[in-house]
Amino acid sequence: MSESLSRRTFLGAAAAAAATTALPADALGAAIEAPGVFRRRAARFTAISSANGIRGVQRAVELMQKGSDTLDAGVEGVKIQELDPNDNSVGYGGLPNEEGVVQLDASCMHGPTKRAGAVAALEGIKTPSEVARLVLKYTNHILLVGLGAKRFAMSYGFKDEDLLTPQSREIWLRWRANRGHEDDWVDVLDTEQMVVRPTGTINLNTINDKGEISSITTTSGLAFKIPGRAGDSPIVGAGQYTDNAIGAAGSTGLGEANIMVCGGFLTVEHMRQGMRPTDACLATLKRVVALTPPRLLDPQGKPKFQLTFYAINKLGEYGSAAIYAGTYAVHDGTEAKIRDSAVLFPK
Ligand code: ASP
């Protein structure tokens, strides 16, 4: 089901954007107050995402170039991963919780209309990004969880489906067999073991030629999590955040570490203070390390987890930074490419 934000809503948003078109130079300068940091030029169609979003940024920019709203374009971009059975970190085929049940999280923000929507621990629905957008569009709420979120989705015609693929079930069964030597599950041979607790998510941020910005993050969350656990992805201000006057940011990686610093929000605030996107992401990661409890740090004081931020500013400048080496996807209006994130701790 593809729910576009209503034409009426967006005519309103477009009119508002047109009205502010004359404003950005002054309003933006006043809001950002960072001499020399932002060149005042019009934003181009740009999308930045986690590396698994290489097809998503391509799709999002193509749609925006044809006139799609920035959030609608972003949702269509992330849906490619949600519907891909081979992406074990998002939507259909995502890895389940410790009981073998797939529980999905997603959140989104639409800059021009200053609205947000999110779902957490949603079961049986392949595209939580669309459900988050429905929360944004049709309710006075921001976050729906669990059964309530599922019933809400089904009221719009979504089907309740089995989200486990044969492959994701196999990965879960092997994890369950090997999780402890004292339990009653016979261990799988080490040589047959699959990757231990793989992580993943897609965050995608978009801007169009009018400087309208949106962000979206969707995930199956930490593999084999405790049932009911919600990560950072459905938390507005953590998994993603947009302020249409400044920019957008989102993350992938250990959600709990991000929630501790409200990383999406903090990265946008760093940009408000004048940092460029990559520096803003790095500054947020430094805060993450400062707030990490000792049990999650190695003897050198480095985190035992990965976390990556992706950011875009009002001018369409973009960047990403990760605790350890990683990559991201970007389409700058010309072509989609994979680039290296800046790194907090180079090996
Ligand atoms: N951030 C996601 C979560 O904690 C997982 C990930 O990105 O790997 O739910």
CSV table of C-alpha atoms and ligand atoms in Angstrom, one decimal:
chain,number,residue,atom,x,y,z
A,1,MET,CA,0.0,0.0,0.0
A,2,SER,CA,1.4,3.3,-1.0
A,3,GLU,CA,-0.1,6.2,1.0
A,4,SER,CA,0.9,9.5,-0.4
A,5,LEU,CA,0.5,12.5,1.8
A,6,SER,CA,-2.5,14.3,0.6
A,7,ARG,CA,-2.3,16.7,-2.3
A,8,ARG,CA,-4.2,19.3,-0.2
A,9,THR,CA,-1.6,19.0,2.6
A,10,PHE,CA,1.2,19.4,0.2
A,11,LEU,CA,-0.3,22.2,-1.8
A,12,GLY,CA,-0.4,23.9,1.5
A,13,ALA,CA,3.2,22.9,2.2
A,14,ALA,CA,4.4,23.9,-1.2
A,15,ALA,CA,2.7,27.3,-0.8
A,16,ALA,CA,4.4,27.7,2.5
A,17,ALA,CA,7.7,26.7,1.1
A,18,ALA,CA,7.2,29.1,-1.8
A,19,ALA,CA,6.5,31.8,0.7
A,20,THR,CA,9.7,31.1,2.5
A,21,THR,CA,11.7,30.8,-0.7
A,22,ALA,CA,12.5,34.5,-0.4
A,23,LEU,CA,13.4,34.0,3.2
A,24,PRO,CA,16.1,31.4,3.4
A,25,ALA,CA,19.1,33.7,2.9
A,26,ASP,CA,18.2,35.8,5.8
A,27,ALA,CA,16.1,33.5,7.9
A,28,LEU,CA,18.6,30.7,7.5
A,29,GLY,CA,21.6,32.9,8.2
A,30,ALA,CA,19.8,34.2,11.3
A,31,ALA,CA,18.9,30.7,12.4
A,32,ILE,CA,22.3,29.1,11.8
A,33,GLU,CA,24.5,32.0,12.7
A,34,ALA,CA,27.6,30.5,11.5
A,35,PRO,CA,29.7,32.9,9.5
A,36,GLY,CA,31.4,31.4,6.5
A,37,VAL,CA,30.1,27.9,7.2
A,38,PHE,CA,27.1,27.8,4.9
A,39,ARG,CA,27.4,29.0,1.4
A,40,ARG,CA,24.1,30.5,0.5
A,41,ARG,CA,23.1,28.6,-2.6
A,42,ALA,CA,20.0,26.7,-3.5
A,43,ALA,CA,19.8,23.1,-2.4
A,44,ARG,CA,19.8,20.5,-5.1
A,45,PHE,CA,17.8,17.3,-5.0
A,46,THR,CA,19.9,15.2,-2.6
A,47,ALA,CA,19.4,12.0,-0.6
A,48,ILE,CA,21.8,10.4,1.9
A,49,SER,CA,21.4,7.1,3.6
A,50,SER,CA,23.1,4.1,5.2
A,51,ALA,CA,25.0,2.1,2.6
A,52,ASN,CA,22.2,-0.4,2.1
A,53,GLY,CA,20.2,2.5,0.8
A,54,ILE,CA,22.1,2.9,-2.5
A,55,ARG,CA,19.0,1.9,-4.5
A,56,GLY,CA,16.9,4.0,-2.1
A,57,VAL,CA,18.7,7.2,-2.7
A,58,GLN,CA,18.5,6.7,-6.4
A,59,ARG,CA,14.8,6.1,-6.2
A,60,ALA,CA,14.2,9.0,-3.8
A,61,VAL,CA,16.1,11.5,-6.0
A,62,GLU,CA,14.3,10.3,-9.2
A,63,LEU,CA,11.0,10.8,-7.5
A,64,MET,CA,11.8,14.2,-6.1
A,65,GLN,CA,13.0,15.3,-9.6
A,66,LYS,CA,9.6,14.3,-10.9
A,67,GLY,CA,7.9,16.4,-8.2
A,68,SER,CA,7.4,14.0,-5.3
A,69,ASP,CA,7.4,15.4,-1.8
A,70,THR,CA,10.6,14.7,0.1
A,71,LEU,CA,9.0,12.4,2.6
A,72,ASP,CA,7.0,10.4,0.0
A,73,ALA,CA,10.3,10.0,-2.0
A,74,GLY,CA,12.1,8.9,1.2
A,75,VAL,CA,9.5,6.3,2.0
A,76,GLU,CA,9.6,4.9,-1.5
A,77,GLY,CA,13.4,4.7,-1.1
A,78,VAL,CA,13.4,2.8,2.1
A,79,LYS,CA,10.6,0.5,1.0
A,80,ILE,CA,13.1,-1.1,-1.4
A,81,GLN,CA,14.9,-2.5,1.6
A,82,GLU,CA,11.8,-3.2,3.6
A,83,LEU,CA,10.4,-5.4,0.8
A,84,ASP,CA,13.8,-7.1,0.0
A,85,PRO,CA,13.8,-10.5,1.6
A,86,ASN,CA,17.6,-10.5,1.4
A,87,ASP,CA,18.1,-7.5,3.6
A,88,ASN,CA,18.0,-9.1,7.1
A,89,SER,CA,18.0,-5.8,8.9
A,90,VAL,CA,14.8,-4.2,7.7
A,91,GLY,CA,11.1,-5.1,7.1
A,92,TYR,CA,10.3,-8.5,5.4
A,93,GLY,CA,13.2,-10.9,6.0
A,94,GLY,CA,14.5,-8.8,9.0
A,95,LEU,CA,15.9,-10.9,11.8
A,96,PRO,CA,13.4,-11.6,14.6
A,97,ASN,CA,13.5,-11.2,18.4
A,98,GLU,CA,14.7,-13.9,20.7
A,99,GLU,CA,11.4,-15.7,20.4
A,100,GLY,CA,11.6,-15.8,16.6
A,101,VAL,CA,9.0,-13.0,16.1
A,102,VAL,CA,9.9,-10.1,13.8
A,103,GLN,CA,9.2,-6.8,15.5
A,104,LEU,CA,9.8,-3.7,13.3
A,105,ASP,CA,10.5,0.0,14.3
A,106,ALA,CA,10.3,3.1,12.1
A,107,SER,CA,9.9,6.8,12.4
A,108,CYS,CA,9.8,9.8,10.0
A,109,MET,CA,9.7,13.6,10.0
A,110,HIS,CA,8.4,16.0,7.4
A,111,GLY,CA,10.2,19.3,7.7
A,112,PRO,CA,7.8,21.6,5.8
A,113,THR,CA,4.7,20.6,7.8
A,114,LYS,CA,6.6,20.1,11.1
A,115,ARG,CA,5.1,16.7,11.6
A,116,ALA,CA,6.4,13.3,12.9
A,117,GLY,CA,5.2,9.8,13.0
A,118,ALA,CA,6.5,6.5,14.3
A,119,VAL,CA,5.8,2.8,15.1
A,120,ALA,CA,7.6,0.4,17.4
A,121,ALA,CA,7.5,-3.3,17.9
A,122,LEU,CA,5.1,-3.6,14.9
A,123,GLU,CA,4.5,-7.2,13.9
A,124,GLY,CA,3.2,-8.7,10.6
A,125,ILE,CA,3.4,-5.6,8.4
A,126,LYS,CA,6.2,-5.5,5.8
A,127,THR,CA,6.6,-1.7,5.5
A,128,PRO,CA,6.6,0.1,8.8
A,129,SER,CA,7.8,3.2,7.1
A,130,GLU,CA,4.4,3.6,5.5
A,131,VAL,CA,2.7,3.0,8.8
A,132,ALA,CA,4.8,5.7,10.5
A,133,ARG,CA,3.9,8.1,7.7
A,134,LEU,CA,0.2,7.3,8.3
A,135,VAL,CA,0.6,8.1,12.0
A,136,LEU,CA,2.2,11.4,10.9
A,137,LYS,CA,-0.5,12.2,8.4
A,138,TYR,CA,-3.8,11.0,10.1
A,139,THR,CA,-3.3,11.3,13.8
A,140,ASN,CA,-2.5,13.7,16.6
A,141,HIS,CA,-0.1,11.2,18.0
A,142,ILE,CA,3.5,10.5,17.1
A,143,LEU,CA,4.3,7.0,18.3
A,144,LEU,CA,2.1,3.9,18.2
A,145,VAL,CA,3.4,0.6,19.5
A,146,GLY,CA,2.8,-3.2,19.3
A,147,LEU,CA,-0.7,-4.4,18.8
A,148,GLY,CA,-2.1,-0.9,18.6
A,149,ALA,CA,0.2,-0.1,15.8
A,150,LYS,CA,-0.7,-3.3,14.0
A,151,ARG,CA,-4.4,-2.7,14.3
A,152,PHE,CA,-3.9,0.9,13.1
A,153,ALA,CA,-2.0,-0.4,10.1
A,154,MET,CA,-4.7,-3.0,9.3
A,155,SER,CA,-7.4,-0.4,9.5
A,156,TYR,CA,-5.7,1.1,6.4
A,157,GLY,CA,-5.8,-2.2,4.6
A,158,PHE,CA,-2.3,-3.5,5.4
A,159,LYS,CA,-2.1,-7.3,5.4
A,160,ASP,CA,-0.9,-9.3,8.4
A,161,GLU,CA,1.9,-11.4,6.9
A,162,ASP,CA,4.6,-13.8,8.1
A,163,LEU,CA,7.8,-11.6,8.0
A,164,LEU,CA,10.2,-14.5,8.5
A,165,THR,CA,11.8,-15.8,5.3
A,166,PRO,CA,13.3,-19.3,5.2
A,167,GLN,CA,16.8,-17.6,5.5
A,168,SER,CA,16.0,-15.4,8.4
A,169,ARG,CA,14.3,-18.3,10.2
A,170,GLU,CA,17.4,-20.4,9.6
A,171,ILE,CA,19.7,-17.6,11.1
A,172,TRP,CA,17.4,-17.4,14.1
A,173,LEU,CA,17.3,-21.2,14.7
A,174,ARG,CA,21.1,-21.4,14.6
A,175,TRP,CA,21.4,-18.5,17.0
A,176,ARG,CA,18.9,-20.2,19.4
A,177,ALA,CA,20.7,-23.5,19.2
A,178,ASN,CA,24.1,-21.9,20.1
A,179,ARG,CA,23.1,-19.2,22.5
A,180,GLY,CA,24.2,-21.3,25.5
A,181,HIS,CA,25.9,-24.6,26.2
A,182,GLU,CA,23.7,-25.4,29.3
A,183,ASP,CA,20.3,-25.2,27.6
A,184,ASP,CA,18.3,-28.0,26.0
A,185,TRP,CA,19.0,-26.8,22.4
A,186,VAL,CA,21.7,-28.9,20.7
A,187,ASP,CA,24.5,-26.6,19.5
A,188,VAL,CA,25.2,-26.1,15.8
A,189,LEU,CA,28.8,-26.9,14.8
A,190,ASP,CA,31.0,-23.8,15.0
A,191,THR,CA,31.9,-24.4,11.4
A,192,GLU,CA,28.2,-24.0,10.5
A,193,GLN,CA,27.6,-20.9,12.5
A,194,MET,CA,26.3,-17.9,10.9
A,195,VAL,CA,27.2,-14.3,11.7
A,196,VAL,CA,26.5,-13.5,15.4
A,197,ARG,CA,23.9,-10.8,15.9
A,198,PRO,CA,24.2,-8.9,12.7
A,199,THR,CA,23.0,-5.4,12.8
A,200,GLY,CA,21.5,-3.0,10.2
A,201,THR,CA,18.8,-0.5,9.5
A,202,ILE,CA,18.1,2.1,6.9
A,203,ASN,CA,18.1,5.8,7.6
A,204,LEU,CA,17.4,8.1,4.6
A,205,ASN,CA,17.3,11.9,4.5
A,206,THR,CA,16.1,14.0,1.6
A,207,ILE,CA,16.1,17.6,0.4
A,208,ASN,CA,14.6,19.0,-2.7
A,209,ASP,CA,15.3,22.1,-4.8
A,210,LYS,CA,13.1,24.2,-2.6
A,211,GLY,CA,15.1,23.3,0.5
A,212,GLU,CA,12.3,21.1,1.9
A,213,ILE,CA,13.7,18.3,4.1
A,214,SER,CA,12.5,15.0,5.4
A,215,SER,CA,14.0,12.0,7.2
A,216,ILE,CA,13.0,8.4,7.8
A,217,THR,CA,14.5,5.4,9.6
A,218,THR,CA,13.2,1.8,9.5
A,219,THR,CA,14.6,-1.4,11.0
A,220,SER,CA,14.0,-4.8,12.3
A,221,GLY,CA,16.2,-3.7,15.2
A,222,LEU,CA,18.8,-5.5,17.1
A,223,ALA,CA,18.7,-9.1,16.1
A,224,PHE,CA,17.4,-11.5,18.7
A,225,LYS,CA,16.4,-8.7,21.0
A,226,ILE,CA,14.2,-9.1,24.1
A,227,PRO,CA,10.6,-9.1,22.9
A,228,GLY,CA,9.1,-5.6,23.1
A,229,ARG,CA,12.5,-3.8,22.9
A,230,ALA,CA,12.3,-0.6,20.9
A,231,GLY,CA,15.5,0.8,19.6
A,232,ASP,CA,16.5,4.2,18.5
A,233,SER,CA,14.8,4.0,15.1
A,234,PRO,CA,11.3,4.7,16.3
A,235,ILE,CA,12.4,7.5,18.6
A,236,VAL,CA,12.0,10.9,17.1
A,237,GLY,CA,15.2,12.8,18.0
A,238,ALA,CA,17.3,9.7,18.2
A,239,GLY,CA,16.8,7.5,15.1
A,240,GLN,CA,16.1,10.5,12.9
A,241,TYR,CA,15.3,14.2,13.2
A,242,THR,CA,14.4,17.0,10.9
A,243,ASP,CA,14.3,20.8,11.4
A,244,ASN,CA,13.4,22.3,8.1
A,245,ALA,CA,15.3,25.4,8.9
A,246,ILE,CA,18.5,23.5,9.5
A,247,GLY,CA,18.7,20.0,8.2
A,248,ALA,CA,18.2,16.3,9.0
A,249,ALA,CA,20.1,13.5,10.6
A,250,GLY,CA,19.7,9.9,11.5
A,251,SER,CA,21.6,6.8,12.5
A,252,THR,CA,22.3,3.1,12.3
A,253,GLY,CA,24.1,0.9,14.8
A,254,LEU,CA,23.5,0.2,18.5
A,255,GLY,CA,20.3,2.0,19.3
A,256,GLU,CA,20.7,2.2,23.0
A,257,ALA,CA,23.9,4.2,22.6
A,258,ASN,CA,22.1,6.6,20.3
A,259,ILE,CA,19.1,7.0,22.5
A,260,MET,CA,21.4,8.1,25.4
A,261,VAL,CA,22.4,11.2,23.4
A,262,CYS,CA,19.2,11.9,21.3
A,263,GLY,CA,21.7,11.6,18.4
A,264,GLY,CA,19.4,12.7,15.5
A,265,PHE,CA,18.4,15.8,17.4
A,266,LEU,CA,21.9,16.5,18.7
A,267,THR,CA,23.4,16.3,15.2
A,268,VAL,CA,20.9,18.8,13.9
A,269,GLU,CA,21.7,21.1,16.8
A,270,HIS,CA,25.4,20.8,16.0
A,271,MET,CA,24.5,22.0,12.5
A,272,ARG,CA,22.4,24.8,13.9
A,273,GLN,CA,25.5,25.9,15.7
A,274,GLY,CA,27.4,26.1,12.4
A,275,MET,CA,29.0,22.7,12.0
A,276,ARG,CA,29.0,21.1,8.6
A,277,PRO,CA,27.3,17.7,8.4
A,278,THR,CA,30.3,15.5,8.8
A,279,ASP,CA,31.6,17.5,11.8
A,280,ALA,CA,28.2,17.5,13.4
A,281,CYS,CA,28.1,13.7,13.1
A,282,LEU,CA,31.6,13.4,14.6
A,283,ALA,CA,30.7,15.7,17.5
A,284,THR,CA,27.6,13.5,18.3
A,285,LEU,CA,29.8,10.4,18.3
A,286,LYS,CA,32.1,12.0,20.8
A,287,ARG,CA,29.2,12.6,23.0
A,288,VAL,CA,28.2,9.0,22.6
A,289,VAL,CA,31.6,7.8,23.8
A,290,ALA,CA,31.5,10.2,26.7
A,291,LEU,CA,28.1,8.7,27.8
A,292,THR,CA,28.9,5.0,27.2
A,293,PRO,CA,29.0,2.9,30.4
A,294,PRO,CA,32.3,1.2,31.1
A,295,ARG,CA,30.9,-2.3,30.4
A,296,LEU,CA,30.5,-1.3,26.8
A,297,LEU,CA,34.0,0.1,26.5
A,298,ASP,CA,37.2,-1.9,25.7
A,299,PRO,CA,40.3,-1.5,27.8
A,300,GLN,CA,41.4,1.4,25.5
A,301,GLY,CA,38.1,3.2,26.2
A,302,LYS,CA,36.7,2.5,22.8
A,303,PRO,CA,33.1,1.4,22.3
A,304,LYS,CA,32.5,-2.3,21.7
A,305,PHE,CA,29.8,-1.4,19.2
A,306,GLN,CA,29.4,0.5,15.9
A,307,LEU,CA,27.2,3.6,15.5
A,308,THR,CA,27.0,5.7,12.3
A,309,PHE,CA,25.3,9.1,11.7
A,310,TYR,CA,24.2,10.5,8.4
A,311,ALA,CA,23.3,14.2,8.0
A,312,ILE,CA,22.2,16.8,5.4
A,313,ASN,CA,21.9,20.5,5.8
A,314,LYS,CA,19.6,23.1,4.4
A,315,LEU,CA,21.9,23.7,1.5
A,316,GLY,CA,22.1,20.1,0.5
A,317,GLU,CA,25.5,19.6,2.0
A,318,TYR,CA,25.8,16.1,3.4
A,319,GLY,CA,28.1,13.9,5.5
A,320,SER,CA,28.4,10.8,7.7
A,321,ALA,CA,30.6,9.7,10.5
A,322,ALA,CA,31.0,6.3,12.2
A,323,ILE,CA,32.8,5.1,15.3
A,324,TYR,CA,34.6,2.5,13.2
A,325,ALA,CA,35.2,2.4,9.4
A,326,GLY,CA,32.0,2.3,7.4
A,327,THR,CA,30.4,3.6,4.3
A,328,TYR,CA,27.2,5.5,3.3
A,329,ALA,CA,25.1,6.1,0.2
A,330,VAL,CA,24.4,9.4,-1.4
A,331,HIS,CA,22.8,10.8,-4.5
A,332,ASP,CA,23.7,14.5,-5.0
A,333,GLY,CA,21.3,15.1,-7.9
A,334,THR,CA,23.8,13.7,-10.4
A,335,GLU,CA,24.5,10.1,-9.5
A,336,ALA,CA,24.2,7.6,-6.6
A,337,LYS,CA,27.5,6.5,-5.0
A,338,ILE,CA,28.9,4.8,-1.9
A,339,ARG,CA,31.4,6.9,0.1
A,340,ASP,CA,33.4,6.4,3.2
A,341,SER,CA,32.1,7.8,6.4
A,342,ALA,CA,34.5,9.9,8.5
A,343,VAL,CA,35.8,7.7,11.3
A,344,LEU,CA,36.1,8.5,15.1
A,345,PHE,CA,38.5,5.7,15.8
A,346,PRO,CA,40.6,4.7,12.7
A,347,LYS,CA,42.1,1.3,13.2
B,1,ASP,N1,19.7,1.0,15.4
B,1,ASP,C1,19.1,-0.2,15.3
B,1,ASP,C2,18.5,-0.6,16.6
B,1,ASP,O1,19.2,-0.4,17.6
B,1,ASP,C3,19.9,-1.4,14.8
B,1,ASP,C4,20.9,-1.1,13.8
B,1,ASP,O2,20.9,-0.1,13.2
B,1,ASP,O3,21.7,-2.0,13.6
B,1,ASP,O4,17.4,-1.0,16.7
